[in-house]
PDB file of C-alpha atoms in Angstrom:
ATOM      1  CA  MET A   1     180.243-180.994 -48.504  1.00 91.00           C
ATOM      2  CA  LEU A   2     182.955-181.103 -45.848  1.00 97.00           C
ATOM      3  CA  ARG A   3     186.662-180.503 -46.475  1.00 97.00           C
ATOM      4  CA  ALA A   4     189.774-180.053 -44.371  1.00 97.00           C
ATOM      5  CA  HIS A   5     193.022-178.753 -45.852  1.00 97.00           C
ATOM      6  CA  ASN A   6     196.338-178.941 -43.968  1.00 97.00           C
ATOM      7  CA  LEU A   7     194.462-179.069 -40.659  1.00 97.00           C
ATOM      8  CA  SER A   8     196.714-178.960 -37.599  1.00 96.00           C
ATOM      9  CA  PHE A   9     195.749-178.885 -33.935  1.00 96.00           C
ATOM     10  CA  SER A  10     197.731-178.836 -30.709  1.00 93.00           C
ATOM     11  CA  TYR A  11     197.240-178.578 -26.960  1.00 86.00           C
ATOM     12  CA  GLY A  12     199.899-176.062 -26.035  1.00 84.00           C
ATOM     13  CA  ARG A  13     203.154-177.508 -27.325  1.00 85.00           C
ATOM     14  CA  HIS A  14     201.697-180.978 -27.814  1.00 90.00           C
ATOM     15  CA  ASP A  15     200.839-181.557 -31.467  1.00 92.00           C
ATOM     16  CA  VAL A  16     197.724-183.726 -31.806  1.00 95.00           C
ATOM     17  CA  LEU A  17     196.943-183.399 -35.528  1.00 96.00           C
ATOM     18  CA  ARG A  18     199.456-182.599 -38.261  1.00 95.00           C
ATOM     19  CA  LYS A  19     198.636-181.464 -41.813  1.00 96.00           C
ATOM     20  CA  ILE A  20     195.395-183.426 -42.151  1.00 97.00           C
ATOM     21  CA  ASN A  21     193.664-183.396 -45.542  1.00 97.00           C
ATOM     22  CA  PHE A  22     190.137-184.767 -45.500  1.00 97.00           C
ATOM     23  CA  GLN A  23     187.123-184.888 -47.800  1.00 97.00           C
ATOM     24  CA  ALA A  24     183.535-186.076 -47.382  1.00 97.00           C
ATOM     25  CA  ASP A  25     180.876-185.993 -50.085  1.00 96.00           C
ATOM     26  CA  GLU A  26     177.158-186.629 -50.148  1.00 95.00           C
ATOM     27  CA  ALA A  27     175.875-190.089 -49.209  1.00 96.00           C
ATOM     28  CA  GLN A  28     179.162-191.530 -47.961  1.00 97.00           C
ATOM     29  CA  ILE A  29     180.186-193.510 -44.908  1.00 98.00           C
ATOM     30  CA  ILE A  30     183.687-192.557 -43.840  1.00 98.00           C
ATOM     31  CA  SER A  31     185.485-194.225 -40.942  1.00 98.00           C
ATOM     32  CA  LEU A  32     188.329-192.881 -38.829  1.00 98.00           C
ATOM     33  CA  ILE A  33     190.398-195.661 -37.311  1.00 98.00           C
ATOM     34  CA  GLY A  34     193.694-195.890 -35.460  1.00 97.00           C
ATOM     35  CA  PRO A  35     195.067-196.630 -31.991  1.00 96.00           C
ATOM     36  CA  ASN A  36     194.257-194.651 -28.851  1.00 94.00           C
ATOM     37  CA  GLY A  37     195.901-191.241 -28.965  1.00 93.00           C
ATOM     38  CA  SER A  38     196.167-191.132 -32.748  1.00 95.00           C
ATOM     39  CA  GLY A  39     193.850-188.107 -32.984  1.00 95.00           C
ATOM     40  CA  LYS A  40     190.577-189.656 -34.205  1.00 96.00           C
ATOM     41  CA  SER A  41     188.199-187.982 -31.750  1.00 95.00           C
ATOM     42  CA  THR A  42     190.060-184.679 -31.940  1.00 96.00           C
ATOM     43  CA  LEU A  43     189.782-184.706 -35.725  1.00 97.00           C
ATOM     44  CA  LEU A  44     186.043-185.324 -35.450  1.00 96.00           C
ATOM     45  CA  ARG A  45     185.670-182.302 -33.157  1.00 95.00           C
ATOM     46  CA  CYS A  46     187.759-180.109 -35.451  1.00 96.00           C
ATOM     47  CA  LEU A  47     185.668-181.136 -38.454  1.00 96.00           C
ATOM     48  CA  CYS A  48     182.462-179.904 -36.813  1.00 94.00           C
ATOM     49  CA  GLY A  49     184.012-176.689 -35.502  1.00 93.00           C
ATOM     50  CA  LEU A  50     184.006-177.563 -31.808  1.00 92.00           C
ATOM     51  CA  MET A  51     187.751-176.982 -31.560  1.00 91.00           C
ATOM     52  CA  PRO A  52     189.714-174.052 -33.016  1.00 88.00           C
ATOM     53  CA  ILE A  53     192.428-175.297 -35.341  1.00 92.00           C
ATOM     54  CA  ASN A  54     195.975-173.932 -35.288  1.00 90.00           C
ATOM     55  CA  GLU A  55     196.593-174.131 -39.032  1.00 94.00           C
ATOM     56  CA  GLY A  56     194.689-174.967 -42.202  1.00 96.00           C
ATOM     57  CA  LYS A  57     190.967-174.703 -42.770  1.00 96.00           C
ATOM     58  CA  VAL A  58     187.693-176.617 -42.544  1.00 97.00           C
ATOM     59  CA  ILE A  59     185.110-175.886 -45.229  1.00 97.00           C
ATOM     60  CA  LEU A  60     181.438-176.840 -44.792  1.00 97.00           C
ATOM     61  CA  PHE A  61     179.272-176.381 -47.889  1.00 95.00           C
ATOM     62  CA  GLY A  62     181.740-173.871 -49.323  1.00 94.00           C
ATOM     63  CA  ARG A  63     182.170-171.764 -46.176  1.00 95.00           C
ATOM     64  CA  SER A  64     184.715-171.711 -43.373  1.00 95.00           C
ATOM     65  CA  ILE A  65     183.092-173.598 -40.512  1.00 95.00           C
ATOM     66  CA  HIS A  66     184.721-171.321 -37.944  1.00 90.00           C
ATOM     67  CA  LYS A  67     182.936-168.300 -39.444  1.00 91.00           C
ATOM     68  CA  MET A  68     179.503-169.904 -39.141  1.00 93.00           C
ATOM     69  CA  LYS A  69     177.206-169.297 -36.185  1.00 93.00           C
ATOM     70  CA  ALA A  70     176.558-172.218 -33.830  1.00 91.00           C
ATOM     71  CA  GLY A  71     172.920-172.644 -34.840  1.00 91.00           C
ATOM     72  CA  GLU A  72     173.791-172.554 -38.517  1.00 94.00           C
ATOM     73  CA  LYS A  73     176.408-175.272 -38.083  1.00 95.00           C
ATOM     74  CA  ALA A  74     174.036-177.378 -36.003  1.00 95.00           C
ATOM     75  CA  ARG A  75     171.496-177.404 -38.834  1.00 95.00           C
ATOM     76  CA  GLN A  76     174.107-178.831 -41.190  1.00 96.00           C
ATOM     77  CA  ILE A  77     176.231-181.137 -39.079  1.00 96.00           C
ATOM     78  CA  ALA A  78     175.364-183.221 -35.998  1.00 96.00           C
ATOM     79  CA  PHE A  79     177.942-184.520 -33.538  1.00 95.00           C
ATOM     80  CA  PHE A  80     177.575-187.629 -31.378  1.00 91.00           C
ATOM     81  CA  PRO A  81     180.299-187.511 -28.673  1.00 89.00           C
ATOM     82  CA  GLN A  82     182.029-190.453 -27.071  1.00 80.00           C
ATOM     83  CA  PHE A  83     180.865-189.450 -23.583  1.00 75.00           C
ATOM     84  CA  HIS A  84     177.565-187.881 -22.532  1.00 71.00           C
ATOM     85  CA  GLU A  85     176.461-185.814 -19.582  1.00 69.00           C
ATOM     86  CA  THR A  86     174.563-187.655 -16.863  1.00 64.00           C
ATOM     87  CA  MET A  87     170.943-186.665 -17.184  1.00 66.00           C
ATOM     88  CA  GLN A  88     168.801-186.466 -14.043  1.00 76.00           C
ATOM     89  CA  GLY A  89     165.061-186.970 -14.455  1.00 84.00           C
ATOM     90  CA  GLU A  90     164.789-186.356 -18.200  1.00 92.00           C
ATOM     91  CA  THR A  91     162.619-188.730 -20.185  1.00 95.00           C
ATOM     92  CA  VAL A  92     163.517-190.407 -23.442  1.00 95.00           C
ATOM     93  CA  TYR A  93     161.172-188.023 -25.247  1.00 95.00           C
ATOM     94  CA  GLU A  94     162.815-184.949 -23.713  1.00 94.00           C
ATOM     95  CA  ILE A  95     166.317-186.065 -24.714  1.00 94.00           C
ATOM     96  CA  ILE A  96     165.290-186.829 -28.293  1.00 96.00           C
ATOM     97  CA  ALA A  97     163.449-183.492 -28.486  1.00 95.00           C
ATOM     98  CA  MET A  98     166.730-181.698 -27.704  1.00 93.00           C
ATOM     99  CA  GLY A  99     167.787-182.573 -31.217  1.00 95.00           C
ATOM    100  CA  ARG A 100     165.357-179.942 -32.486  1.00 95.00           C
ATOM    101  CA  SER A 101     167.021-177.095 -30.542  1.00 93.00           C
ATOM    102  CA  PRO A 102     168.963-175.702 -33.569  1.00 93.00           C
ATOM    103  CA  TYR A 103     165.617-174.871 -35.179  1.00 91.00           C
ATOM    104  CA  LYS A 104     164.235-172.968 -32.178  1.00 85.00           C
ATOM    105  CA  LYS A 105     164.187-169.180 -32.197  1.00 76.00           C
ATOM    106  CA  PHE A 106     161.937-168.579 -29.208  1.00 69.00           C
ATOM    107  CA  GLY A 107     161.294-170.968 -26.327  1.00 69.00           C
ATOM    108  CA  TRP A 108     160.605-174.690 -26.625  1.00 73.00           C
ATOM    109  CA  VAL A 109     157.239-174.779 -28.339  1.00 80.00           C
ATOM    110  CA  THR A 110     157.297-177.787 -30.663  1.00 87.00           C
ATOM    111  CA  THR A 111     156.021-177.446 -34.198  1.00 91.00           C
ATOM    112  CA  LYS A 112     154.378-180.109 -36.340  1.00 94.00           C
ATOM    113  CA  THR A 113     157.734-180.666 -38.049  1.00 95.00           C
ATOM    114  CA  ASP A 114     159.466-181.067 -34.674  1.00 94.00           C
ATOM    115  CA  ARG A 115     156.946-183.678 -33.569  1.00 95.00           C
ATOM    116  CA  GLU A 116     157.262-185.569 -36.848  1.00 96.00           C
ATOM    117  CA  LYS A 117     161.069-185.651 -36.619  1.00 96.00           C
ATOM    118  CA  ILE A 118     160.973-186.758 -32.970  1.00 96.00           C
ATOM    119  CA  ALA A 119     158.489-189.512 -33.726  1.00 96.00           C
ATOM    120  CA  TRP A 120     160.471-190.711 -36.735  1.00 96.00           C
ATOM    121  CA  ALA A 121     163.783-190.796 -34.824  1.00 96.00           C
ATOM    122  CA  SER A 122     162.276-192.651 -31.853  1.00 96.00           C
ATOM    123  CA  GLU A 123     160.638-195.290 -34.022  1.00 94.00           C
ATOM    124  CA  TYR A 124     163.721-195.614 -36.200  1.00 92.00           C
ATOM    125  CA  MET A 125     165.813-196.403 -33.116  1.00 92.00           C
ATOM    126  CA  GLN A 126     163.077-198.687 -31.717  1.00 91.00           C
ATOM    127  CA  LEU A 127     162.379-196.461 -28.719  1.00 94.00           C
ATOM    128  CA  GLY A 128     158.678-195.794 -29.241  1.00 89.00           C
ATOM    129  CA  HIS A 129     157.651-197.985 -26.311  1.00 93.00           C
ATOM    130  CA  MET A 130     159.822-196.156 -23.765  1.00 93.00           C
ATOM    131  CA  MET A 131     159.295-192.470 -24.555  1.00 95.00           C
ATOM    132  CA  ASN A 132     158.080-191.668 -21.024  1.00 94.00           C
ATOM    133  CA  ARG A 133     160.781-193.598 -19.224  1.00 94.00           C
ATOM    134  CA  SER A 134     163.540-191.829 -17.304  1.00 93.00           C
ATOM    135  CA  VAL A 135     166.834-192.007 -19.193  1.00 92.00           C
ATOM    136  CA  GLU A 136     168.845-192.570 -16.010  1.00 89.00           C
ATOM    137  CA  LYS A 137     167.023-195.877 -15.484  1.00 90.00           C
ATOM    138  CA  LEU A 138     167.979-197.288 -18.895  1.00 90.00           C
ATOM    139  CA  SER A 139     170.825-199.672 -19.652  1.00 87.00           C
ATOM    140  CA  GLY A 140     174.002-198.372 -21.259  1.00 84.00           C
ATOM    141  CA  GLY A 141     172.986-199.652 -24.676  1.00 83.00           C
ATOM    142  CA  GLU A 142     169.496-198.156 -24.402  1.00 89.00           C
ATOM    143  CA  LYS A 143     170.949-194.778 -23.432  1.00 89.00           C
ATOM    144  CA  GLN A 144     173.223-194.947 -26.455  1.00 87.00           C
ATOM    145  CA  ARG A 145     170.221-195.486 -28.719  1.00 90.00           C
ATOM    146  CA  VAL A 146     168.438-192.516 -27.134  1.00 93.00           C
ATOM    147  CA  TRP A 147     171.384-190.203 -27.817  1.00 91.00           C
ATOM    148  CA  ILE A 148     171.585-191.415 -31.397  1.00 90.00           C
ATOM    149  CA  ALA A 149     167.839-190.778 -31.803  1.00 95.00           C
ATOM    150  CA  MET A 150     168.453-187.217 -30.621  1.00 95.00           C
ATOM    151  CA  ILE A 151     171.065-186.806 -33.356  1.00 94.00           C
ATOM    152  CA  LEU A 152     168.655-188.214 -35.942  1.00 95.00           C
ATOM    153  CA  ALA A 153     165.921-185.803 -34.822  1.00 96.00           C
ATOM    154  CA  GLN A 154     168.373-182.985 -35.533  1.00 96.00           C
ATOM    155  CA  ASP A 155     168.012-184.015 -39.201  1.00 95.00           C
ATOM    156  CA  THR A 156     171.314-182.810 -40.626  1.00 97.00           C
ATOM    157  CA  PRO A 157     172.902-183.891 -43.925  1.00 97.00           C
ATOM    158  CA  ILE A 158     176.155-184.761 -42.108  1.00 97.00           C
ATOM    159  CA  ILE A 159     176.384-186.891 -38.960  1.00 97.00           C
ATOM    160  CA  LEU A 160     179.580-187.335 -36.943  1.00 97.00           C
ATOM    161  CA  LEU A 161     179.692-190.345 -34.598  1.00 96.00           C
ATOM    162  CA  ASP A 162     182.425-190.931 -32.029  1.00 94.00           C
ATOM    163  CA  GLU A 163     182.476-194.659 -31.178  1.00 91.00           C
ATOM    164  CA  PRO A 164     178.713-195.129 -31.655  1.00 90.00           C
ATOM    165  CA  VAL A 165     178.603-198.845 -30.771  1.00 87.00           C
ATOM    166  CA  THR A 166     180.115-198.362 -27.310  1.00 79.00           C
ATOM    167  CA  TYR A 167     178.058-200.057 -24.547  1.00 77.00           C
ATOM    168  CA  MET A 168     176.039-202.060 -27.069  1.00 83.00           C
ATOM    169  CA  ASP A 169     175.762-205.830 -27.116  1.00 87.00           C
ATOM    170  CA  LEU A 170     176.390-207.805 -30.293  1.00 90.00           C
ATOM    171  CA  LYS A 171     172.792-207.647 -31.497  1.00 89.00           C
ATOM    172  CA  HIS A 172     172.460-203.893 -31.088  1.00 86.00           C
ATOM    173  CA  GLN A 173     175.896-203.329 -32.601  1.00 90.00           C
ATOM    174  CA  ARG A 174     174.689-205.149 -35.709  1.00 91.00           C
ATOM    175  CA  GLU A 175     171.462-203.171 -35.770  1.00 89.00           C
ATOM    176  CA  LEU A 176     173.285-199.842 -35.461  1.00 89.00           C
ATOM    177  CA  LEU A 177     175.690-200.723 -38.275  1.00 93.00           C
ATOM    178  CA  LYS A 178     172.647-201.530 -40.420  1.00 93.00           C
ATOM    179  CA  THR A 179     171.120-198.188 -39.387  1.00 91.00           C
ATOM    180  CA  ILE A 180     174.253-196.298 -40.424  1.00 94.00           C
ATOM    181  CA  THR A 181     174.174-197.990 -43.820  1.00 95.00           C
ATOM    182  CA  ASP A 182     170.460-197.316 -44.245  1.00 94.00           C
ATOM    183  CA  LEU A 183     170.860-193.634 -43.374  1.00 93.00           C
ATOM    184  CA  LYS A 184     173.238-193.336 -46.303  1.00 96.00           C
ATOM    185  CA  GLU A 185     171.309-195.474 -48.755  1.00 95.00           C
ATOM    186  CA  SER A 186     167.753-194.356 -47.940  1.00 93.00           C
ATOM    187  CA  PHE A 187     168.271-190.743 -46.808  1.00 93.00           C
ATOM    188  CA  ASN A 188     171.550-189.705 -48.535  1.00 95.00           C
ATOM    189  CA  LYS A 189     173.195-188.907 -45.198  1.00 96.00           C
ATOM    190  CA  THR A 190     176.934-188.561 -44.936  1.00 98.00           C
ATOM    191  CA  ILE A 191     178.253-190.414 -41.885  1.00 97.00           C
ATOM    192  CA  ILE A 192     181.731-189.864 -40.456  1.00 98.00           C
ATOM    193  CA  ALA A 193     182.406-192.287 -37.617  1.00 97.00           C
ATOM    194  CA  VAL A 194     185.224-193.245 -35.277  1.00 97.00           C
ATOM    195  CA  PHE A 195     185.503-197.006 -34.808  1.00 95.00           C
ATOM    196  CA  HIS A 196     187.790-198.992 -32.532  1.00 93.00           C
ATOM    197  CA  ASP A 197     186.777-202.261 -34.160  1.00 94.00           C
ATOM    198  CA  ILE A 198     188.451-202.406 -37.566  1.00 96.00           C
ATOM    199  CA  ASN A 199     185.926-204.989 -38.769  1.00 94.00           C
ATOM    200  CA  HIS A 200     183.076-202.566 -38.115  1.00 95.00           C
ATOM    201  CA  ALA A 201     184.819-199.991 -40.290  1.00 96.00           C
ATOM    202  CA  ILE A 202     185.381-202.552 -43.045  1.00 95.00           C
ATOM    203  CA  GLU A 203     181.736-203.577 -43.036  1.00 94.00           C
ATOM    204  CA  VAL A 204     180.115-200.166 -43.470  1.00 95.00           C
ATOM    205  CA  SER A 205     182.684-197.810 -44.976  1.00 96.00           C
ATOM    206  CA  ASP A 206     182.978-196.384 -48.448  1.00 97.00           C
ATOM    207  CA  TYR A 207     186.245-194.739 -47.443  1.00 97.00           C
ATOM    208  CA  ILE A 208     188.619-195.102 -44.493  1.00 98.00           C
ATOM    209  CA  TYR A 209     191.210-192.793 -42.933  1.00 98.00           C
ATOM    210  CA  LEU A 210     193.834-194.629 -40.868  1.00 98.00           C
ATOM    211  CA  LEU A 211     195.560-192.339 -38.359  1.00 98.00           C
ATOM    212  CA  LYS A 212     198.895-192.751 -36.612  1.00 97.00           C
ATOM    213  CA  ASP A 213     200.461-190.161 -34.290  1.00 96.00           C
ATOM    214  CA  GLY A 214     198.205-187.380 -35.530  1.00 96.00           C
ATOM    215  CA  ARG A 215     198.860-187.956 -39.213  1.00 97.00           C
ATOM    216  CA  ILE A 216     197.033-189.778 -41.989  1.00 97.00           C
ATOM    217  CA  TYR A 217     198.897-193.058 -42.420  1.00 97.00           C
ATOM    218  CA  GLY A 218     196.630-194.164 -45.256  1.00 97.00           C
ATOM    219  CA  SER A 219     193.289-193.384 -46.872  1.00 97.00           C
ATOM    220  CA  GLY A 220     191.113-195.132 -49.404  1.00 97.00           C
ATOM    221  CA  THR A 221     188.837-198.148 -49.578  1.00 96.00           C
ATOM    222  CA  SER A 222     189.145-200.809 -46.896  1.00 94.00           C
ATOM    223  CA  GLU A 223     190.995-203.084 -49.336  1.00 93.00           C
ATOM    224  CA  GLU A 224     193.525-200.336 -50.016  1.00 95.00           C
ATOM    225  CA  VAL A 225     194.044-199.202 -46.426  1.00 96.00           C
ATOM    226  CA  ILE A 226     193.646-202.227 -44.161  1.00 96.00           C
ATOM    227  CA  THR A 227     196.524-204.579 -44.828  1.00 95.00           C
ATOM    228  CA  GLU A 228     198.567-206.765 -42.530  1.00 94.00           C
ATOM    229  CA  THR A 229     201.526-204.426 -42.949  1.00 95.00           C
ATOM    230  CA  ALA A 230     199.433-201.382 -42.042  1.00 96.00           C
ATOM    231  CA  ILE A 231     198.017-203.054 -38.930  1.00 95.00           C
ATOM    232  CA  GLN A 232     201.518-204.024 -37.828  1.00 94.00           C
ATOM    233  CA  ASP A 233     202.917-200.527 -38.471  1.00 96.00           C
ATOM    234  CA  VAL A 234     200.058-198.575 -36.895  1.00 96.00           C
ATOM    235  CA  TYR A 235     198.798-200.808 -34.074  1.00 95.00           C
ATOM    236  CA  ASP A 236     201.998-202.813 -33.450  1.00 92.00           C
ATOM    237  CA  VAL A 237     199.859-205.957 -33.584  1.00 90.00           C
ATOM    238  CA  CYS A 238     200.272-209.043 -35.726  1.00 92.00           C
ATOM    239  CA  ALA A 239     197.040-209.768 -37.556  1.00 92.00           C
ATOM    240  CA  HIS A 240     195.767-211.568 -40.628  1.00 91.00           C
ATOM    241  CA  VAL A 241     193.422-210.104 -43.218  1.00 92.00           C
ATOM    242  CA  TRP A 242     191.190-212.871 -44.533  1.00 87.00           C
ATOM    243  CA  ASN A 243     188.371-212.972 -47.030  1.00 83.00           C
ATOM    244  CA  PHE A 244     185.749-215.529 -46.091  1.00 73.00           C
ATOM    245  CA  ASN A 245     183.261-216.330 -48.826  1.00 69.00           C
ATOM    246  CA  LYS A 246     180.393-216.419 -46.331  1.00 64.00           C
ATOM    247  CA  CYS A 247     181.237-212.943 -45.021  1.00 66.00           C
ATOM    248  CA  ARG A 248     181.569-211.377 -48.505  1.00 71.00           C
ATOM    249  CA  ARG A 249     184.180-208.976 -47.111  1.00 82.00           C
ATOM    250  CA  ASN A 250     187.607-208.913 -45.551  1.00 89.00           C
ATOM    251  CA  VAL A 251     187.964-209.744 -41.865  1.00 90.00           C
ATOM    252  CA  VAL A 252     190.847-208.771 -39.586  1.00 92.00           C
ATOM    253  CA  ILE A 253     191.867-211.556 -37.195  1.00 89.00           C
ATOM    254  CA  PRO A 254     194.623-210.872 -34.632  1.00 88.00           C
ATOM    255  CA  ALA A 255     197.307-213.551 -34.538  1.00 83.00           C
ATOM    256  CA  GLY A 256     197.515-215.722 -31.430  1.00 71.00           C
ATOM    257  CA  PHE A 257     199.882-214.702 -28.652  1.00 61.00           C
ATOM    258  CA  HIS A 258     202.231-217.535 -29.513  1.00 55.00           C
ATOM    259  CA  VAL A 259     201.923-217.311 -33.294  1.00 54.00           C
ATOM    260  CA  ASP A 260     203.891-214.208 -34.125  1.00 55.00           C
ATOM    261  CA  GLN A 261     206.734-215.799 -36.081  1.00 53.00           C
ATOM    262  CA  PHE A 262     204.740-215.235 -39.277  1.00 55.00           C
ATOM    263  CA  CYS A 263     204.195-211.527 -38.648  1.00 56.00           C
ATOM    264  CA  ARG A 264     207.342-209.897 -37.302  1.00 54.00           C
ATOM    265  CA  LYS A 265     207.891-206.174 -37.276  1.00 47.00           C
ATOM    266  CA  GLY A 266     208.458-204.966 -40.820  1.00 45.00           C
ATOM    267  CA  GLN A 267     207.562-208.319 -42.382  1.00 49.00           C
ATOM    268  CA  GLY A 268     203.774-208.164 -42.395  1.00 45.00           C
ATOM    269  CA  LYS A 269     201.963-209.446 -45.434  1.00 49.00           C
ATOM    270  CA  THR A 270     200.074-207.047 -47.650  1.00 47.00           C
ATOM    271  CA  HIS A 271     197.878-209.484 -49.518  1.00 51.00           C
ATOM    272  CA  THR A 272     194.475-210.787 -48.548  1.00 55.00           C
ATOM    273  CA  GLN A 273     194.065-214.493 -47.956  1.00 55.00           C
ATOM    274  CA  HIS A 274     190.899-216.125 -49.275  1.00 53.00           C
ATOM    275  CA  ILE A 275     188.929-218.984 -47.776  1.00 52.00           C
TER     276      ILE A 275
END
């Protein structure tokens, strides 16, 4: 579906991404993790053709993404940015309806299909009761759900999410992670998401890319990629990787400020501890 081969990107003389190789197939959840400045958000934008790459290539369904027209790309791949424009006066319905713009040839007359997709996305994100409300009057978490509903209304096989749980409280974070999983399992969507919280990536991902200084430090399943050594090397943080029976997955727990004698630079553990 989506491939990148030897992708490199720079701002002037500042290299941001270096020789990135990436692959996403149908019905996968892929997470991009790494510290601030490691190139996660830039990689996401390069993968959907929003940024011209300096070297390498990005292939979407067998074609170079940079040779595709904007509308054609937008019918195949949807991008949810980290920051959104401030909307003045638009209603929830109007924002969600913008997701149908790639399918419009003339004007903004909505078709039966448009209305069905808008209704499905709004109900899926639990927004049906606020469709006529002004977006500027919503909370940060509610606005985030509206933008995600717009992406869902776009109805693309590939969805790119840049820090989707930002501004959400614990409950809505959990609900969105469940939504991401359901989009893969029930609708065969491929989700590529940037996460700051490593535990979020562990919970939902089939595959993880760990970035450091614009390069791929490691890629694979969460068990293969997220180790105590990797966290120490990439984030410069001492942490433990535990497997709690009740969680049914690994959990990353940062070491206490005064408990770093067990996790010094270059001496991090690579195994998972079970409880």
